[in-house]
Tab-separated table of C-alpha atoms in Angstrom:
chain	number	residue	atom	x	y	z
W	1	UNK	CA	75.105	39.796	21.719
W	2	UNK	CA	73.096	42.488	23.486
W	3	UNK	CA	73.795	43.317	27.103
W	4	UNK	CA	71.807	41.469	29.742
W	5	UNK	CA	69.080	43.668	31.168
W	6	UNK	CA	69.215	43.227	34.932
W	7	UNK	CA	66.446	44.713	37.029
W	8	UNK	CA	67.481	45.502	40.596
W	9	UNK	CA	64.477	45.710	42.898
W	10	UNK	CA	65.197	48.484	45.395
W	11	UNK	CA	63.739	50.333	48.342
W	12	UNK	CA	66.829	52.464	48.974
W	13	UNK	CA	70.343	52.581	47.583
W	14	UNK	CA	72.552	51.698	50.529
W	15	UNK	CA	76.276	50.989	50.432
W	16	UNK	CA	75.704	47.399	49.295
W	17	UNK	CA	73.351	48.440	46.501
W	18	UNK	CA	75.823	51.039	45.214
W	19	UNK	CA	78.488	48.350	44.980
W	20	UNK	CA	76.137	45.901	43.271
W	21	UNK	CA	74.906	48.440	40.720
W	22	UNK	CA	78.507	49.365	39.898
W	23	UNK	CA	79.659	45.737	39.696
W	24	UNK	CA	76.851	44.821	37.309
W	25	UNK	CA	77.529	47.825	35.065
W	26	UNK	CA	81.275	47.136	35.028
W	27	UNK	CA	80.545	43.623	33.791
W	28	UNK	CA	78.525	44.881	30.866
W	29	UNK	CA	74.978	44.597	32.199
W	30	UNK	CA	72.283	47.099	31.386
W	31	UNK	CA	71.033	47.885	34.880
W	32	UNK	CA	67.414	48.928	35.388
W	33	UNK	CA	66.594	50.277	38.839
W	34	UNK	CA	63.186	49.079	39.985
W	35	UNK	CA	62.197	51.251	42.942
W	36	UNK	CA	59.379	49.529	44.794
W	37	UNK	CA	57.477	52.769	45.483
W	38	UNK	CA	57.472	53.668	41.786
W	39	UNK	CA	56.593	50.296	40.254
W	40	UNK	CA	53.187	49.880	38.626
W	41	UNK	CA	52.035	46.543	37.196
W	42	UNK	CA	49.089	46.472	34.826
W	43	UNK	CA	47.916	42.937	35.526
W	44	UNK	CA	46.025	42.801	32.244
W	45	UNK	CA	48.922	44.058	30.105
W	46	UNK	CA	52.142	42.203	30.779
W	47	UNK	CA	53.764	43.931	27.802
W	48	UNK	CA	53.740	47.236	29.698
W	49	UNK	CA	55.972	45.872	32.451
W	50	UNK	CA	59.735	46.577	32.558
W	51	UNK	CA	61.415	44.395	29.941
W	52	UNK	CA	64.265	42.662	31.729
W	53	UNK	CA	66.158	39.360	31.668
W	54	UNK	CA	66.424	38.830	35.420
W	55	UNK	CA	65.457	40.539	38.678
W	56	UNK	CA	67.868	40.818	41.602
W	57	UNK	CA	65.879	41.406	44.774
W	58	UNK	CA	67.341	44.038	47.098
W	59	UNK	CA	63.980	45.278	48.355
W	60	UNK	CA	63.821	46.166	52.058
W	61	UNK	CA	60.001	46.113	52.119
W	62	UNK	CA	59.467	42.361	52.081
W	63	UNK	CA	55.739	42.470	51.336
W	64	UNK	CA	56.277	44.626	48.254
W	65	UNK	CA	59.232	42.522	47.222
W	66	UNK	CA	57.239	39.309	47.447
W	67	UNK	CA	54.456	40.618	45.233
W	68	UNK	CA	56.888	42.014	42.673
W	69	UNK	CA	58.880	38.778	42.526
W	70	UNK	CA	55.699	36.724	42.074
W	71	UNK	CA	54.611	38.949	39.208
W	72	UNK	CA	57.939	38.868	37.387
W	73	UNK	CA	58.105	35.089	37.784
W	74	UNK	CA	54.570	34.807	36.384
W	75	UNK	CA	55.912	36.473	33.236
W	76	UNK	CA	58.791	33.989	32.989
W	77	UNK	CA	61.449	36.340	34.348
W	78	UNK	CA	63.927	34.568	36.659
W	79	UNK	CA	64.499	36.169	40.039
W	80	UNK	CA	67.259	36.030	42.619
W	81	UNK	CA	66.182	35.004	45.114
W	82	UNK	CA	63.077	33.130	44.033
W	83	UNK	CA	59.865	34.297	45.630
W	84	UNK	CA	59.141	30.935	47.259
W	85	UNK	CA	62.567	30.732	48.885
W	86	UNK	CA	62.339	34.355	49.999
W	87	UNK	CA	58.956	33.704	51.596
W	88	UNK	CA	60.368	30.741	53.513
W	89	UNK	CA	63.392	32.702	54.703
W	90	UNK	CA	61.129	35.534	55.885
W	91	UNK	CA	59.167	33.081	58.040
W	92	UNK	CA	61.137	31.883	61.070
W	93	UNK	CA	58.608	29.144	61.836
W	94	UNK	CA	58.790	27.568	58.388
W	95	UNK	CA	62.562	28.046	58.154
W	96	UNK	CA	63.188	26.301	61.471
W	97	UNK	CA	60.792	23.478	60.666
W	98	UNK	CA	62.375	22.799	57.263
W	99	UNK	CA	65.892	22.893	58.718
W	100	UNK	CA	64.923	20.479	61.481
W	101	UNK	CA	63.127	18.152	59.057
W	102	UNK	CA	66.229	18.105	56.839
W	103	UNK	CA	68.469	17.259	59.786
W	104	UNK	CA	70.287	20.598	59.739
W	105	UNK	CA	71.403	21.369	63.327
W	106	UNK	CA	69.354	24.227	64.748
W	107	UNK	CA	68.243	25.397	68.172
W	108	UNK	CA	65.321	23.784	69.985
W	109	UNK	CA	62.287	25.875	69.120
W	110	UNK	CA	58.582	25.727	69.924
W	111	UNK	CA	55.545	27.554	68.569
W	112	UNK	CA	52.380	28.323	70.525
W	113	UNK	CA	49.279	30.408	69.854
W	114	UNK	CA	48.073	31.339	73.331
W	115	UNK	CA	49.742	32.928	76.332
W	116	UNK	CA	49.093	29.970	78.625
W	117	UNK	CA	50.280	27.351	76.124
W	118	UNK	CA	53.340	29.501	75.390
W	119	UNK	CA	54.165	29.613	79.098
W	120	UNK	CA	53.828	25.828	79.270
W	121	UNK	CA	56.180	25.511	76.294
W	122	UNK	CA	58.706	27.800	77.962
W	123	UNK	CA	58.663	25.573	81.045
W	124	UNK	CA	59.639	22.684	78.773
W	125	UNK	CA	62.379	24.739	77.135
W	126	UNK	CA	63.678	26.044	80.438
W	127	UNK	CA	64.730	29.541	81.441
W	128	UNK	CA	66.287	31.713	80.229
W	129	UNK	CA	64.614	31.482	76.837
W	130	UNK	CA	64.147	33.751	73.846
W	131	UNK	CA	60.897	35.046	72.368
W	132	UNK	CA	61.189	36.170	68.745
W	133	UNK	CA	58.811	37.604	66.156
W	134	UNK	CA	58.041	35.175	63.344
W	135	UNK	CA	59.158	37.763	60.785
W	136	UNK	CA	61.631	40.605	60.930
W	137	UNK	CA	65.346	41.335	60.805
W	138	UNK	CA	68.153	43.350	62.384
W	139	UNK	CA	67.550	41.758	65.780
W	140	UNK	CA	64.390	43.756	66.412
W	141	UNK	CA	61.723	42.744	68.943
W	142	UNK	CA	63.767	39.914	70.442
W	143	UNK	CA	63.313	39.318	74.151
W	144	UNK	CA	65.271	37.134	76.563
W	145	UNK	CA	63.084	36.087	79.473
W	146	UNK	CA	64.442	34.713	82.736
W	147	UNK	CA	61.225	33.762	84.531
W	148	UNK	CA	57.555	32.916	83.953
W	149	UNK	CA	56.549	36.367	85.233
W	150	UNK	CA	58.772	38.140	82.708
W	151	UNK	CA	57.591	35.823	79.945
W	152	UNK	CA	53.923	36.446	80.762
W	153	UNK	CA	54.449	40.218	80.588
W	154	UNK	CA	56.115	39.967	77.162
W	155	UNK	CA	53.568	37.520	75.771
W	156	UNK	CA	50.582	39.538	76.956
W	157	UNK	CA	52.082	42.686	75.473
W	158	UNK	CA	52.572	40.953	72.123
W	159	UNK	CA	49.007	39.679	72.263
W	160	UNK	CA	47.643	43.204	72.763
W	161	UNK	CA	49.474	44.388	69.627
W	162	UNK	CA	46.751	42.540	67.783
W	163	UNK	CA	48.332	41.488	64.493
W	164	UNK	CA	48.484	37.883	63.336
W	165	UNK	CA	52.280	37.770	63.612
W	166	UNK	CA	52.252	38.857	67.239
W	167	UNK	CA	49.712	36.137	68.038
W	168	UNK	CA	52.123	33.393	66.980
W	169	UNK	CA	54.694	32.871	69.712
W	170	UNK	CA	58.079	31.663	68.461
W	171	UNK	CA	59.990	30.382	71.498
W	172	UNK	CA	63.604	29.281	71.397
W	173	UNK	CA	66.174	27.912	73.801
W	174	UNK	CA	68.775	30.424	74.941
W	175	UNK	CA	72.419	29.529	74.413
W	176	UNK	CA	75.387	31.323	75.900
W	177	UNK	CA	77.349	32.652	72.954
W	178	UNK	CA	81.102	33.105	73.295
W	179	UNK	CA	80.580	36.828	72.724
W	180	UNK	CA	79.951	36.255	69.032
W	181	UNK	CA	78.111	34.399	66.328
W	182	UNK	CA	79.117	33.680	62.733
W	183	UNK	CA	77.678	35.209	59.553
W	184	UNK	CA	78.390	33.098	56.476
W	185	UNK	CA	77.784	34.527	53.009
W	186	UNK	CA	76.749	32.094	50.280
W	187	UNK	CA	76.510	32.763	46.549
W	188	UNK	CA	75.176	29.853	44.522
W	189	UNK	CA	76.859	26.707	45.773
W	190	UNK	CA	79.852	28.537	47.221
W	191	UNK	CA	80.661	29.995	50.622
W	192	UNK	CA	82.470	33.185	49.662
W	193	UNK	CA	83.355	34.529	53.121
W	194	UNK	CA	82.482	34.458	56.807
W	195	UNK	CA	82.826	36.828	59.711
W	196	UNK	CA	82.496	36.752	63.469
W	197	UNK	CA	79.954	39.261	64.783
W	198	UNK	CA	81.338	40.320	68.157
W	199	UNK	CA	79.212	41.956	70.841
W	200	UNK	CA	78.905	42.248	74.597
W	201	UNK	CA	75.116	42.025	74.185
W	202	UNK	CA	73.488	38.647	73.561
W	203	UNK	CA	72.007	40.009	70.292
W	204	UNK	CA	74.935	40.019	67.870
W	205	UNK	CA	73.480	41.763	64.815
W	206	UNK	CA	75.698	44.397	63.181
W	207	UNK	CA	72.587	46.599	63.014
W	208	UNK	CA	72.538	46.450	66.823
W	209	UNK	CA	76.176	47.477	67.204
W	210	UNK	CA	78.089	44.221	66.793
W	211	UNK	CA	81.564	44.459	65.260
W	212	UNK	CA	82.615	42.176	62.412
W	213	UNK	CA	85.944	40.352	62.569
W	214	UNK	CA	87.497	37.837	60.173
W	215	UNK	CA	86.399	34.230	60.519
W	216	UNK	CA	88.171	31.380	58.700
W	217	UNK	CA	85.809	29.191	56.698
W	218	UNK	CA	86.224	25.730	58.188
W	219	UNK	CA	84.725	22.579	56.648
W	220	UNK	CA	82.139	22.545	59.462
W	221	UNK	CA	81.106	26.147	58.754
W	222	UNK	CA	80.918	25.503	55.013
W	223	UNK	CA	78.864	22.325	55.423
W	224	UNK	CA	76.363	23.879	57.853
W	225	UNK	CA	75.845	26.976	55.711
W	226	UNK	CA	75.437	25.152	52.412
W	227	UNK	CA	73.036	22.598	53.895
W	228	UNK	CA	70.898	25.406	55.308
W	229	UNK	CA	70.820	27.357	52.060
W	230	UNK	CA	69.979	24.322	49.955
W	231	UNK	CA	67.181	23.369	52.335
W	232	UNK	CA	65.535	26.782	51.994
W	233	UNK	CA	66.255	27.058	48.257
W	234	UNK	CA	68.063	30.392	48.218
W	235	UNK	CA	70.663	31.437	45.640
W	236	UNK	CA	72.250	34.271	47.630
W	237	UNK	CA	72.041	34.149	51.403
W	238	UNK	CA	73.546	34.950	54.741
W	239	UNK	CA	73.522	32.107	57.254
W	240	UNK	CA	73.901	32.896	60.939
W	241	UNK	CA	75.554	30.161	62.989
W	242	UNK	CA	76.087	29.876	66.724
W	243	UNK	CA	78.828	27.879	68.430
W	244	UNK	CA	77.422	25.494	71.045
W	245	UNK	CA	78.751	22.628	73.125
W	246	UNK	CA	77.155	20.318	70.535
W	247	UNK	CA	78.797	22.037	67.570
W	248	UNK	CA	77.577	24.683	65.166
W	249	UNK	CA	73.849	25.297	64.901
W	250	UNK	CA	71.892	27.468	62.484
W	251	UNK	CA	70.259	30.549	63.980
W	252	UNK	CA	68.790	32.098	60.830
W	253	UNK	CA	68.925	31.981	57.047
W	254	UNK	CA	68.545	35.398	55.425
W	255	UNK	CA	67.667	36.137	51.821
W	256	UNK	CA	67.899	39.920	51.417
W	257	UNK	CA	71.196	39.893	53.204
W	258	UNK	CA	73.446	42.855	53.914
W	259	UNK	CA	77.195	42.447	53.632
W	260	UNK	CA	78.516	45.809	54.796
W	261	UNK	CA	80.038	44.348	57.960
W	262	UNK	CA	81.438	41.357	56.089
W	263	UNK	CA	83.258	43.596	53.597
W	264	UNK	CA	85.383	44.984	56.396
W	265	UNK	CA	86.727	41.540	57.241
W	266	UNK	CA	87.643	40.088	53.846
W	267	UNK	CA	89.409	40.956	50.612
W	268	UNK	CA	86.784	38.999	48.677
W	269	UNK	CA	84.841	41.161	46.220
W	270	UNK	CA	81.395	40.147	47.452
W	271	UNK	CA	79.497	42.501	45.136
W	272	UNK	CA	81.548	41.317	42.171
W	273	UNK	CA	80.824	37.665	42.887
W	274	UNK	CA	77.115	38.398	43.183
W	275	UNK	CA	77.172	40.304	39.884
W	276	UNK	CA	78.934	37.440	38.119
W	277	UNK	CA	76.449	34.922	39.489
W	278	UNK	CA	73.510	37.104	38.467
W	279	UNK	CA	74.815	37.489	34.915
W	280	UNK	CA	75.480	33.765	34.612
W	281	UNK	CA	71.928	33.024	35.736
W	282	UNK	CA	70.518	35.637	33.342
W	283	UNK	CA	71.938	33.700	30.408
W	284	UNK	CA	70.288	30.483	31.608
W	285	UNK	CA	66.717	31.795	31.685
W	286	UNK	CA	64.099	30.973	34.268
W	287	UNK	CA	64.751	28.030	36.582
W	288	UNK	CA	62.044	25.530	37.501
W	289	UNK	CA	59.941	26.512	40.479
W	290	UNK	CA	60.983	24.571	43.566
W	291	UNK	CA	58.338	22.217	44.896
W	292	UNK	CA	58.479	21.439	48.605
W	293	UNK	CA	58.172	17.803	49.619
W	294	UNK	CA	56.074	16.859	52.611
């Protein structure tokens, strides 16, 4: 049997990508690096595209990644994660709505499209509150507002930025974290590890200086993470949970997830488990496209 040809869609080779490329090669895969800046798709000649059995998405440029995943899927090539699930995870509005509709505990969140209506929504949420961009990662462009005056300044500034995304106001209740939140890493139907992300700042992303510490995977953590991942339809994901007086709630579900911080808190071979899952999926062929129910 010939080796599985695994395309890894890349923007840069970071520490996680180095580990994944090595883990795939060690398990007998033929690894094809698909750098997003170098890819060219002749839309009229599918035969000229890279010939691969499966694409693992590690692209940092989400717009490029989405297009590439769509194209590979159109040619019958399975992708991890699927383009539809990745698009949902990249959209905080849709993610939160689907989680809430599925009964997955998440924070109270409102969406508005005008400064005045956003201010009215914030009055209903109560201060302090959090204003987030509808897309983005690494804790960028988050703002905690403590008063209507501060909120108006932030909202008007976002409005002047002009893009569609800055004209959609994603407004969320603020919860006092116990100096941490929880990152849970899911591969397939399995929670492989979890870590506390400790920080003095209210934003607890590792990219913003948070420190990872070991977190035992309790039944509550496992249930919340798996329910969130299944709702969004991801195969490999990081689920961010926050501890509240009402129990664990989902903050975010991330598709193109980093695990550098997590690796420092566990003996689990995260890259190896991903590689094994990828190779198992490659032998199964393309999976049916998920259809969202309304």
